[in-house]
Coordinates of C-alpha atoms in Angstrom, one line a residue:
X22 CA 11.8 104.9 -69.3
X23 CA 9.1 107.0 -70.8
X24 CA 11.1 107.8 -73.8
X25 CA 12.3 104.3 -74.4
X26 CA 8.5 102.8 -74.5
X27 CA 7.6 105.4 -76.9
X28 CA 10.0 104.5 -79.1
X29 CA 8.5 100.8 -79.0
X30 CA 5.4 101.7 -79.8
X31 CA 5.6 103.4 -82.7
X32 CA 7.6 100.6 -84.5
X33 CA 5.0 98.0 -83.3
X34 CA 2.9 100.7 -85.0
X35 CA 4.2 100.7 -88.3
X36 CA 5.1 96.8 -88.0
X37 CA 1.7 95.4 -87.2
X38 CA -1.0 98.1 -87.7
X39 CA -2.9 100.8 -85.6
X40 CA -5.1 98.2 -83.8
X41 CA -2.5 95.6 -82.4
X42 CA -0.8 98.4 -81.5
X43 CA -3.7 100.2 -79.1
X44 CA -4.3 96.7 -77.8
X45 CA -0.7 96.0 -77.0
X46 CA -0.8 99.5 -75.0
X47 CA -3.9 98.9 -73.4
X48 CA -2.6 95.4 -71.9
X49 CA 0.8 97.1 -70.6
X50 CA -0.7 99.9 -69.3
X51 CA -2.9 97.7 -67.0
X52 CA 0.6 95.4 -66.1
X53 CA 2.1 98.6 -65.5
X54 CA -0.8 99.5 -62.6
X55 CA -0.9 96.5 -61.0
X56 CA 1.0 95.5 -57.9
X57 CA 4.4 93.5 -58.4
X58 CA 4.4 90.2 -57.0
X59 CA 8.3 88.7 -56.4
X60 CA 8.9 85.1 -55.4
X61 CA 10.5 84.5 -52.1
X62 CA 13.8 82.9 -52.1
X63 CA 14.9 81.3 -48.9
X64 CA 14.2 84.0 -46.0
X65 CA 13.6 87.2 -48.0
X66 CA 12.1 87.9 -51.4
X67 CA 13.7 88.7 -54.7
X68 CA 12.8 91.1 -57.0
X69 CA 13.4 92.2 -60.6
X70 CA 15.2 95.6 -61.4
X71 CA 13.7 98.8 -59.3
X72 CA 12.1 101.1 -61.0
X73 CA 10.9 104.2 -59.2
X74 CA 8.8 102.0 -56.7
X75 CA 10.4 98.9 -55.5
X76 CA 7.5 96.9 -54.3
X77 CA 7.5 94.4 -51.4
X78 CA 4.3 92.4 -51.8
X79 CA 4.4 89.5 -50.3
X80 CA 7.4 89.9 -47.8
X81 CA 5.1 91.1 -44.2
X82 CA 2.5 90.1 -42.2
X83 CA -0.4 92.2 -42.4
X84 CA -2.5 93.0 -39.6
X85 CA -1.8 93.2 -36.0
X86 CA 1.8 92.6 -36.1
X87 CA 3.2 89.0 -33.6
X88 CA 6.7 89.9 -32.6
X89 CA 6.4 85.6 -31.7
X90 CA 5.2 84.9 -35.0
X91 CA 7.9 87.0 -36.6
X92 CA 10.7 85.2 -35.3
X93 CA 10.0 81.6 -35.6
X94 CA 10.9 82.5 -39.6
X95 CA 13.6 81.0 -40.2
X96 CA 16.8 83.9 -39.9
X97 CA 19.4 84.9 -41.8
X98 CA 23.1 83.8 -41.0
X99 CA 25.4 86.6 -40.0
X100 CA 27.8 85.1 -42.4
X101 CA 25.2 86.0 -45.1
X102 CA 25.4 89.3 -43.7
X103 CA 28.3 92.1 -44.8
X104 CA 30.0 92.9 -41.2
X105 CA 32.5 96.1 -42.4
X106 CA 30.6 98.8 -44.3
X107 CA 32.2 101.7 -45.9
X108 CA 30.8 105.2 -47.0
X109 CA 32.4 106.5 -49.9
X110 CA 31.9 108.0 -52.9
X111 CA 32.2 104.7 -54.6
X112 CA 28.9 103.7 -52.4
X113 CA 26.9 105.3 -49.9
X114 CA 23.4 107.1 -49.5
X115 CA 20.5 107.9 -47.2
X116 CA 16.7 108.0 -46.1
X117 CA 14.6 111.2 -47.1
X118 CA 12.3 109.6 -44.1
X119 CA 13.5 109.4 -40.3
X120 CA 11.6 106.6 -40.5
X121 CA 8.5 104.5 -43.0
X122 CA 5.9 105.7 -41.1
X123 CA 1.9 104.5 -40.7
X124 CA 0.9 107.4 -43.1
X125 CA 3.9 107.3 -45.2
X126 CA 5.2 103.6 -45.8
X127 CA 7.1 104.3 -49.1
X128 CA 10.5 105.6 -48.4
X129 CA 12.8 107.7 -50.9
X130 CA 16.5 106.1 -50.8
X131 CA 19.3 108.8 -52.4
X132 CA 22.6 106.9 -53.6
X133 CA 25.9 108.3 -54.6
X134 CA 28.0 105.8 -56.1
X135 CA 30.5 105.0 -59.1
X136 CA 29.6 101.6 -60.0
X137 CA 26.7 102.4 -62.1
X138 CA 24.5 99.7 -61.0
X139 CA 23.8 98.5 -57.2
X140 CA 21.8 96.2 -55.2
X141 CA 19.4 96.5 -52.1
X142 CA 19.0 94.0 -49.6
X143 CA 16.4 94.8 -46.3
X144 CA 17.5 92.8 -43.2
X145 CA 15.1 92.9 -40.5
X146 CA 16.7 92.6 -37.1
X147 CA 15.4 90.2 -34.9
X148 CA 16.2 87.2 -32.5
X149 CA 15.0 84.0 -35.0
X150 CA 16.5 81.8 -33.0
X151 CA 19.8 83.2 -32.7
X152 CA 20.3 84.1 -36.4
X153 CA 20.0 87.8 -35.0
X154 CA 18.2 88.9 -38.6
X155 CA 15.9 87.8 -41.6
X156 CA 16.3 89.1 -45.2
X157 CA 12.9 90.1 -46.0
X158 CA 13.2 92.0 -49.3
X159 CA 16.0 92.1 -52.0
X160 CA 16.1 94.2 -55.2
X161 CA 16.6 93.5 -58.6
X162 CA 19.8 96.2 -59.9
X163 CA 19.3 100.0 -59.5
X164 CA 20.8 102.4 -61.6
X165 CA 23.4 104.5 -59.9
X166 CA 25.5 107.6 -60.7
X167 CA 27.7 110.5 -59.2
X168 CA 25.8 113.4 -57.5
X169 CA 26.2 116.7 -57.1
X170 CA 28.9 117.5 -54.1
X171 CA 27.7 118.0 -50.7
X172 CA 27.3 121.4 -49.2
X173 CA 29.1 123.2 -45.8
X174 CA 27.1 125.9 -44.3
X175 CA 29.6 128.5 -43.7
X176 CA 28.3 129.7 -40.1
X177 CA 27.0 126.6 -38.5
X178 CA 29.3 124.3 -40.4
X179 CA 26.5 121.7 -41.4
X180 CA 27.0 119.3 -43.8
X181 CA 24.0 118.1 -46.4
X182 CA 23.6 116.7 -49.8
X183 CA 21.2 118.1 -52.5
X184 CA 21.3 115.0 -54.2
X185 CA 18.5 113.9 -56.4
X186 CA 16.4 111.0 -55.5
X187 CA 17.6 107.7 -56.5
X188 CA 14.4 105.2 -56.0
X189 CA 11.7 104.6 -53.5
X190 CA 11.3 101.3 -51.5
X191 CA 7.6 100.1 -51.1
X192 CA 7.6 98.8 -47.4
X193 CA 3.9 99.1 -47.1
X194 CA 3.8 94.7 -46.5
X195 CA 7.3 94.7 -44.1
X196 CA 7.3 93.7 -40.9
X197 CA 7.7 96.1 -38.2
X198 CA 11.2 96.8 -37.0
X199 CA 14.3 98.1 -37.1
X200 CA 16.0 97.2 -40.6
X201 CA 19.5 97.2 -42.0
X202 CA 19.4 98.3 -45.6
X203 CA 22.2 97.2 -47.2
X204 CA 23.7 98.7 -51.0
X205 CA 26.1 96.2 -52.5
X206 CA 28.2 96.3 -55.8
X207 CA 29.2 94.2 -57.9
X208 CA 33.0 93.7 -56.4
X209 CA 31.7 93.1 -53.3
X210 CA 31.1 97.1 -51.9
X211 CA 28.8 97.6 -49.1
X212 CA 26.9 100.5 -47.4
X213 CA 24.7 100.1 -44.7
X214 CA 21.6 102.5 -44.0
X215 CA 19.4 102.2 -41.1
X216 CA 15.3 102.4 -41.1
X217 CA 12.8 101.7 -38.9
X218 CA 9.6 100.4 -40.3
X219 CA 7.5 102.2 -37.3
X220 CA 4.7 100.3 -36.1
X221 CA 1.2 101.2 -36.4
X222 CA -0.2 101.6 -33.4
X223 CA 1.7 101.4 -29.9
X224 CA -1.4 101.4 -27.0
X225 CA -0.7 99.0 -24.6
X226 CA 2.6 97.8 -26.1
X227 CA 6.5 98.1 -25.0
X228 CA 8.2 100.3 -27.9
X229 CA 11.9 99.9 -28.6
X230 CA 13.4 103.2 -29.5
X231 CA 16.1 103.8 -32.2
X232 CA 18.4 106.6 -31.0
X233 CA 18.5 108.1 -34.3
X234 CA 18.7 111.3 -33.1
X235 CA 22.1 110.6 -30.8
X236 CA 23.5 108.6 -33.9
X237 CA 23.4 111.9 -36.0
X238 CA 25.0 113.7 -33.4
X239 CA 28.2 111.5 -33.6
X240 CA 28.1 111.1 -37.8
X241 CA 31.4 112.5 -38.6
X242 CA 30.3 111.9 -42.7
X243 CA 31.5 115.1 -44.5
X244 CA 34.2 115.9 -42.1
X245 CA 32.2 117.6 -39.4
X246 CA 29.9 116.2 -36.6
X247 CA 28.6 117.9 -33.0
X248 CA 31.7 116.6 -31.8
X249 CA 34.7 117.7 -34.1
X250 CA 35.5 119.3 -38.1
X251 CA 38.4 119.3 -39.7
X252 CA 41.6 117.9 -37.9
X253 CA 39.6 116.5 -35.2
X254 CA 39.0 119.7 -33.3
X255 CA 36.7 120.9 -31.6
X256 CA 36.3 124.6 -32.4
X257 CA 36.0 123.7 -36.4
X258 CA 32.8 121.4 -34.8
X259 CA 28.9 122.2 -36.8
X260 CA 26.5 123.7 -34.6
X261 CA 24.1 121.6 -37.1
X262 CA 23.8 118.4 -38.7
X263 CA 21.6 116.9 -41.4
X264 CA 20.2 113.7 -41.9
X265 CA 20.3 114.3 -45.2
X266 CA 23.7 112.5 -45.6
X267 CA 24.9 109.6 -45.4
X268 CA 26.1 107.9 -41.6
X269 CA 29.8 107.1 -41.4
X270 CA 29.8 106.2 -37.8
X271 CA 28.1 102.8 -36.9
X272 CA 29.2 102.3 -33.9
X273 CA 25.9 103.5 -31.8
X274 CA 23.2 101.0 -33.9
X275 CA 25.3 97.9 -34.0
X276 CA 26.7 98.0 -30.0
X277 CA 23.9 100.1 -29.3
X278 CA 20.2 99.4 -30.9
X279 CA 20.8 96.0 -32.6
X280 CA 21.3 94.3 -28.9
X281 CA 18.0 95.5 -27.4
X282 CA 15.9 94.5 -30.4
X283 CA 17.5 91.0 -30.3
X284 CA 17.1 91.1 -26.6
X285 CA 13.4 91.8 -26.6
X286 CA 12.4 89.4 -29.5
X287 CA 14.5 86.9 -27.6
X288 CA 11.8 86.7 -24.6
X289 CA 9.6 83.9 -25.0
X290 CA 6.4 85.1 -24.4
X291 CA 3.4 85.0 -26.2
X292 CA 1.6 87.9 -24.3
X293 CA 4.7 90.0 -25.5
X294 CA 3.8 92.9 -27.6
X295 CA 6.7 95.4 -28.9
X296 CA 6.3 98.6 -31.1
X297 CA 9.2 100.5 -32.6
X298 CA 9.8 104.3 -33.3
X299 CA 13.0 106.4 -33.1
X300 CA 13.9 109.7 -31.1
X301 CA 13.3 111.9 -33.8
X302 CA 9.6 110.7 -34.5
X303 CA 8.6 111.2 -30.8
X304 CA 10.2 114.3 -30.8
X305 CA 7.8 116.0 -33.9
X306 CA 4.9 114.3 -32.9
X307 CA 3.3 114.8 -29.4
X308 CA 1.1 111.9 -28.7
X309 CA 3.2 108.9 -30.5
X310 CA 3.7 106.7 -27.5
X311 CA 0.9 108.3 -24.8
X312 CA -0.7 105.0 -23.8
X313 CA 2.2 102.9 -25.1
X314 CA 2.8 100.6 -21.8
X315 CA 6.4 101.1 -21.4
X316 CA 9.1 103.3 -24.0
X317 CA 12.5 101.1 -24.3
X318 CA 15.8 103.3 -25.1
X319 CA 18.8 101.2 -25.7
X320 CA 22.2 102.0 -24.7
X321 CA 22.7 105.7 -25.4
X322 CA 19.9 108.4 -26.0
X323 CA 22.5 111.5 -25.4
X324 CA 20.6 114.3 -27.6
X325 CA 17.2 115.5 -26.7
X326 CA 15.3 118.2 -28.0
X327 CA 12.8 119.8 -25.4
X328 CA 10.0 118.4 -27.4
X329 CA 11.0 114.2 -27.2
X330 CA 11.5 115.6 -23.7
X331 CA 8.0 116.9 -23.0
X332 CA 6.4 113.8 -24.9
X333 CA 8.5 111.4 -22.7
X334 CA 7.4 113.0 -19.9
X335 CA 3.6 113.4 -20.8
X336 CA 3.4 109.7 -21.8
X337 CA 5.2 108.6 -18.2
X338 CA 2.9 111.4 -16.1
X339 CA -0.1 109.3 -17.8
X340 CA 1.3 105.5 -16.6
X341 CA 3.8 104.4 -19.7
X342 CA 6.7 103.4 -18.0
X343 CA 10.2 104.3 -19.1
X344 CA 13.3 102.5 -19.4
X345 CA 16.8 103.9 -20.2
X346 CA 19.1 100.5 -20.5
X347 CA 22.8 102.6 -20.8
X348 CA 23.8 105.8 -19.3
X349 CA 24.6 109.2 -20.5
X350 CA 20.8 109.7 -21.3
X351 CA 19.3 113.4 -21.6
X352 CA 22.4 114.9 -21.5
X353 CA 22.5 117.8 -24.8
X354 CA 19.5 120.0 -25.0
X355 CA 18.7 120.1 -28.8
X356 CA 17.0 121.4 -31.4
X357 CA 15.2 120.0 -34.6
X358 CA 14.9 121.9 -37.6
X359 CA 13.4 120.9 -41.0
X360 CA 15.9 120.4 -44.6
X361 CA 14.7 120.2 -48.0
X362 CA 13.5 116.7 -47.4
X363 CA 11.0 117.3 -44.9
X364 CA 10.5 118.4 -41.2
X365 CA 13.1 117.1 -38.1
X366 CA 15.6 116.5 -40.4
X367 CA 18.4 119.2 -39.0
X368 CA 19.9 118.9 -35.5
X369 CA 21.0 121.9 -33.4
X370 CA 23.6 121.9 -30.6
X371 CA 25.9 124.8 -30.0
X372 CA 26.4 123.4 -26.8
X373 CA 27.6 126.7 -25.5
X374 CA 25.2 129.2 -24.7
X375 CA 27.2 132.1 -25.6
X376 CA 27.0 130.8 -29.3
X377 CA 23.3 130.0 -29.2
X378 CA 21.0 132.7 -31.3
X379 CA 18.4 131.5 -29.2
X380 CA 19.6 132.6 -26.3
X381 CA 17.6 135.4 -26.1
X382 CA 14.9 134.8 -27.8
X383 CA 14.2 131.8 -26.3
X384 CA 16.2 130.5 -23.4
X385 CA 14.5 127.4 -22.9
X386 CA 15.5 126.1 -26.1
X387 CA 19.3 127.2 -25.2
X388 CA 21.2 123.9 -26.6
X389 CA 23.8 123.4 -23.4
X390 CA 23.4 120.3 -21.2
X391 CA 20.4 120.0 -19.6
X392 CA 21.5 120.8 -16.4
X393 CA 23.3 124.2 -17.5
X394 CA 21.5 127.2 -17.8
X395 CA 19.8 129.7 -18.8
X396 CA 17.5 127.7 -17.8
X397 CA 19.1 124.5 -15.9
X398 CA 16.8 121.0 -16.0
X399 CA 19.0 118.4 -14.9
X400 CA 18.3 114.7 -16.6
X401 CA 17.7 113.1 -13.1
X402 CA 14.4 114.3 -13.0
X403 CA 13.6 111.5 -15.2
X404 CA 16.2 109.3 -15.7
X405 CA 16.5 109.0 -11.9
X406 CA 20.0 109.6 -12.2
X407 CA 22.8 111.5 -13.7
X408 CA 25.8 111.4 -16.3
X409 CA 29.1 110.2 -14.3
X410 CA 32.1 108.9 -16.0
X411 CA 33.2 107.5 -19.3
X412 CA 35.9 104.8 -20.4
X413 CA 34.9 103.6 -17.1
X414 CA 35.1 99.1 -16.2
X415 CA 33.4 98.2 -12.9
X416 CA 31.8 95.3 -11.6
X417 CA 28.1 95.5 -11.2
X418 CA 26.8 95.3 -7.4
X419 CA 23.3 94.3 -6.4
X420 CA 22.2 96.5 -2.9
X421 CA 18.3 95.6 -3.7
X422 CA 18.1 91.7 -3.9
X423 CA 13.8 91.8 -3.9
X424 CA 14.0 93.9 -6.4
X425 CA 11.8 92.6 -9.1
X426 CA 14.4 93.2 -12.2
X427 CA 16.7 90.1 -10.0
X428 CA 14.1 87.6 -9.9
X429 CA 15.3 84.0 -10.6
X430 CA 19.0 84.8 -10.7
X431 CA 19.3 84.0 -6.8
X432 CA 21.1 87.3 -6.4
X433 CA 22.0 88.3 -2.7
X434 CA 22.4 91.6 -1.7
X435 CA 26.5 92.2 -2.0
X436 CA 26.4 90.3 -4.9
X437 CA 28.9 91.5 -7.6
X438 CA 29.2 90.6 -11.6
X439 CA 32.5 91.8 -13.1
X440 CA 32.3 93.1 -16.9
X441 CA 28.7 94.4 -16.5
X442 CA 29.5 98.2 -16.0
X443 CA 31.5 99.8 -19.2
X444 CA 31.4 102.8 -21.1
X445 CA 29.8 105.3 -19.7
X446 CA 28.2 105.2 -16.0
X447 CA 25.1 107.6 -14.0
X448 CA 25.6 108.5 -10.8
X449 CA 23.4 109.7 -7.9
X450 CA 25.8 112.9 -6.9
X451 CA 24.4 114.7 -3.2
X452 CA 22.0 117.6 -3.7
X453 CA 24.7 119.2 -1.1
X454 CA 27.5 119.1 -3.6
X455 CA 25.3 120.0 -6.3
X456 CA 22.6 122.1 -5.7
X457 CA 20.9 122.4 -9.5
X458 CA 20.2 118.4 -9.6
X459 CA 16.8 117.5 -8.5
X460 CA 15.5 113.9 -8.1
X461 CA 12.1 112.2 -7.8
X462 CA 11.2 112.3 -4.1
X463 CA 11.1 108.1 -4.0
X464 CA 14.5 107.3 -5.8
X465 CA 15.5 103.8 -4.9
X466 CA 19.1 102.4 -5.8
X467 CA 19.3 98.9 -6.7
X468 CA 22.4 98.3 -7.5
X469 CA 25.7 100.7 -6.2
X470 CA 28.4 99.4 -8.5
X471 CA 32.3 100.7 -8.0
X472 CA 33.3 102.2 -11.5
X473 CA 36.7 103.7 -12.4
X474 CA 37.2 105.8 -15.6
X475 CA 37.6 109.0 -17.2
X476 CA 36.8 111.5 -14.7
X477 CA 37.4 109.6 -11.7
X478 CA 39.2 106.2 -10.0
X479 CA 36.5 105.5 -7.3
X480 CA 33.4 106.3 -8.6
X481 CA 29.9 104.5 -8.9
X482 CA 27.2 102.9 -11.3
X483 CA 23.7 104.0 -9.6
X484 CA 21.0 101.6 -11.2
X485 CA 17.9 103.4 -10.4
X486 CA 14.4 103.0 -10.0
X487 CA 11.2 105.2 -8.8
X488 CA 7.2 105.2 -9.4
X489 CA 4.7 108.2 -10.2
X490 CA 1.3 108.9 -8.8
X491 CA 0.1 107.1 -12.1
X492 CA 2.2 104.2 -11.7
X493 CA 4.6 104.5 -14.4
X494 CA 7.8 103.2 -13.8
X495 CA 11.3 104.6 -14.2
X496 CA 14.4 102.3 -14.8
X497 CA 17.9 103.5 -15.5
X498 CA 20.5 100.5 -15.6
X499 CA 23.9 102.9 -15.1
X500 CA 26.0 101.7 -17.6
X501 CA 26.2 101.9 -21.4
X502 CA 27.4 98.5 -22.5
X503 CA 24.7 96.5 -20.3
X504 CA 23.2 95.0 -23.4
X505 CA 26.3 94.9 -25.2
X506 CA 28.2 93.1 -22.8
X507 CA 25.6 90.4 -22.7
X508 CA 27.1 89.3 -26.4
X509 CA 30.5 89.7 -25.9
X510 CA 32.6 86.7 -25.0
X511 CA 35.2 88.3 -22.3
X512 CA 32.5 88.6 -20.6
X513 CA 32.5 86.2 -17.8
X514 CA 29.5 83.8 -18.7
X515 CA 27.7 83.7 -15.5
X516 CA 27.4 87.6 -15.6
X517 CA 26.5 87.6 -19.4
X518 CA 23.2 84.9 -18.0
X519 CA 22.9 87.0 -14.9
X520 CA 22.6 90.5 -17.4
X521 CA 19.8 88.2 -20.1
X522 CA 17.6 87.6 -17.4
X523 CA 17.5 90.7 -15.8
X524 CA 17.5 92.4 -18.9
X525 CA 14.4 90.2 -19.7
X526 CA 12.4 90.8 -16.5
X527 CA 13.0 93.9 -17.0
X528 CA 11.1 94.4 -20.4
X529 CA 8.6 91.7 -19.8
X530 CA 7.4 93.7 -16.5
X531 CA 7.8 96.8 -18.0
X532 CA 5.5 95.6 -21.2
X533 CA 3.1 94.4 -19.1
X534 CA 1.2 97.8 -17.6
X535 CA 2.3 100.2 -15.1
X536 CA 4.9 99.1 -12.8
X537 CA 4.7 101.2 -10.1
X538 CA 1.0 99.1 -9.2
X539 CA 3.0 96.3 -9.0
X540 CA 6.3 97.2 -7.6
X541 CA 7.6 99.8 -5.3

């Protein structure tokens, strides 16, 4: 760009003398400085082609943010929306950020694509009215191009991509949230990257977290994830992974995330107020939600590092209730590491402790399951409950009909709602049977739902609930697809209302100051 304008100059120079010249370079330089205002379109905001900053003036509320206010914009159809992304080398990229931050709201975007020139389009996710998101920003093109090949660390097997920035989005005037960012080409290609616009300040308020951290875990982009490498095995698996690639897998944000935003923007209260972060900001910073009123994780927050641990913990110790709405929660001990883009940007999990170079020097950081050793902490001593089964149907049972997540459904204790319990399940397992599990001394069960799957053919869903001396309250719903099941149409339709409004109590109570003053 530099070079180009230079060029002009010096022929407006020769054309029209010295002085028009200086005056002509005076008036773009001051253009050049000023904010970029784009004309909204519809729902979102158009912009002319992105240059290194691609501005968003105009698109966001500023302020205190009004999750109500938000979402009586008028929303985005979903067949506006592209439904099957790929991640190629045609088209695909990733965030430098794990998130636009308070401190930091521009965000560098990295592209590797073939088609030469692209477009970005922001989705916010949200409820308006059913429309389930809003376009709140679109760009102008964007010059693309091939970059460099990605890299395999030969001992941990990590992939990551050195590639060179591609532009940065401005998302200083966005709405809070969690955002779809979608790259589209010209014939129709599209690649989806998730961002969370963080919110600036969470005290008092109910904050939804994006399980970024488990979603990196399960990214199979490159070939390799903590799950498998090459030919799907498990001993070619990385003992690392990077956010600096792009995601392949996007299963876990749209039947994971995407259903608890929509379900907690649905909620019609005006008293509601939501903040939103993800695993890996808690994680490197300490006191992100102490004071929050409750912390919100959606269906599946698997991989924890000892630090989102702790911080959890502090935060719930001081009266910010918790609530996990899946299962399989705090299962993998991790580590974060920092990558060339910035700090908590590589995840660690060996998984076996034999493999771990920490093992030695630092056996509480050992990246096993939580309840292994060397230095065993089960999950249950804060989710209540434990990891069970997997591929596992049941029919949800309520035991506790008072309890306040069941109030206004008419629920009776015995009652049972078939399609509510899928994917994976907790379990309250006897100490006897397994000495190295611990619980909190005033565990209550309110619903004991018959499961069969994986690892067993009569097993059990334990929804649990208990209080600290603070008050904080601690939910864990059982089962992985309880949001998820309240959109799907097989679904029987009386369990699918019975699931919104629990769901619903559930977060409204929750957001609403410590639970355990209110309910025991």
């Amino acid at each position: 760009m530099t070079v180009k304008y230079a060029a002009s100059w010096r022929r407006i120079a020769f054309s029209a003398g010295f002085a028009l010249s200086c005056l002509t370079i005076f008036s773009l330089a001051l253009s050049f400085l000023a904010p970029l205002e784009y004309p909204r379109t519809g729902g979102g905001a158009a912009s002319p082609a992105v240059g290194v900053v691609a501005s968003a003036a105009g698109t966001g509320s500023l302020g205190v943010f009004d999750v109500a206010k938000e979402n009586r914009r008028p929303g985005t159809p979903r067949d506006q929306v592209p439904t099957h992304w790929s991640s190629t080398a045609a088209l695909e990229g990733f965030l430098g950020q794990n998130a636009s931050t308070p401190r930091q709201r521009t965000v560098d975007l990295y592209i590797n694509s073939t088609l030469g020139s692209i477009n970005v389009r922001a989705f916010r996710v949200g409820y308006y009215n059913g429309a389930g998101q809003r376009l709140v920003w679109a760009s102008g093109p964007v010059s693309v191009r091939r970059q460099r090949s990605c890299t395999v660390q030969r001992v941990t097997r990590m992939v990551s991509c050195p590639w060179a920035m591609t532009t940065r989005l401005d998302t200083g005037n966005w709405p809070e949230g969690l955002y779809y960012l979608i790259l589209t080409g010209a014939a129709g290609q599209a690649h989806m990257i998730p961002l969370v616009v963080e919110s600036a300040a969470v005290k008092g308020k109910a904050v939804l977290v994006v399980n970024d951290c488990t979603m990196q875990a399960y990214n199979r982009w490159g070939g390799y994830s903590l799950y498998a490498g090459p030919g799907n095995r498990y001993r070619t698996r990385s003992y690392k992974v990077s956010f600096d690639r792009p995601y392949r897998n996007f299963t876990e944000i749209d039947r994971r995330d995407t259903p608890l935003i929509r379900a907690a923007e649905a909620i019609r209260d005006p008293r509601l107020r939501l903040a939103y972060t993800t695993e890996a900001r808690i994680s490197g910073n300490p006191s992100l939600v102490n004071g929050a009123a409750a912390v919100i994780f959606a269906g599946h927050s698997e991989y924890w590092s000892p630090a989102l641990r702790r911080n959890i913990e502090t935060a719930r110790n001081g009266g910010t209730n918790v609530v996990f709405f899946g299962a399989n929660n705090v299962y993998w001990r991790t580590r974060l590491e920092a990558s060339r883009t910035g700090a908590n940007r590589v995840e660690v999990c060996y998984r076996e402790a034999r493999l771990d170079p920490a093992r030695f020097s630092h056996p509480d950081a050992v990246t096993t399951q939580w309840r292994q050793g060397p230095r065993p902490d089960a999950e249950s001593t804060l989710t209540g409950a434990v990891y069970g089964d997997l591929q596992a149907t049941g029919t949800f049972t309520v035991t506790a009909p008072r309890f306040f997540a069941f109030t206004g459904t008419g629920a009776a204790r015995g009652e049972t709602y078939p399609g509510l319990v899928q994917g994976e399940t907790d379990e309250v397992y006897p100490t006897a049977r397994y000495p190295l599990l611990r619980y909190p001394a005033n565990l209550h069960v309110f619903a004991h739902s018959p499961e069969s799957g994986h690892h067993t053919h009569h097993g059990w869903a334990d929804s649990t609930f208990y209080t600290t001396p603070a008050g904080a309250g601690v939910l864990d719903m059982a089962s992985m697809d309880w949001l998820l099941a309240q959109t799907e149409s097989t679904v029987p339709a009386r369990s699918r209302a019975f699931a919104t409004r629990v769901t619903q109590n559930i977060i409204a109570a929750a957001a609403t100051g410590p639970l355990g003053h209110r309910h025991s």
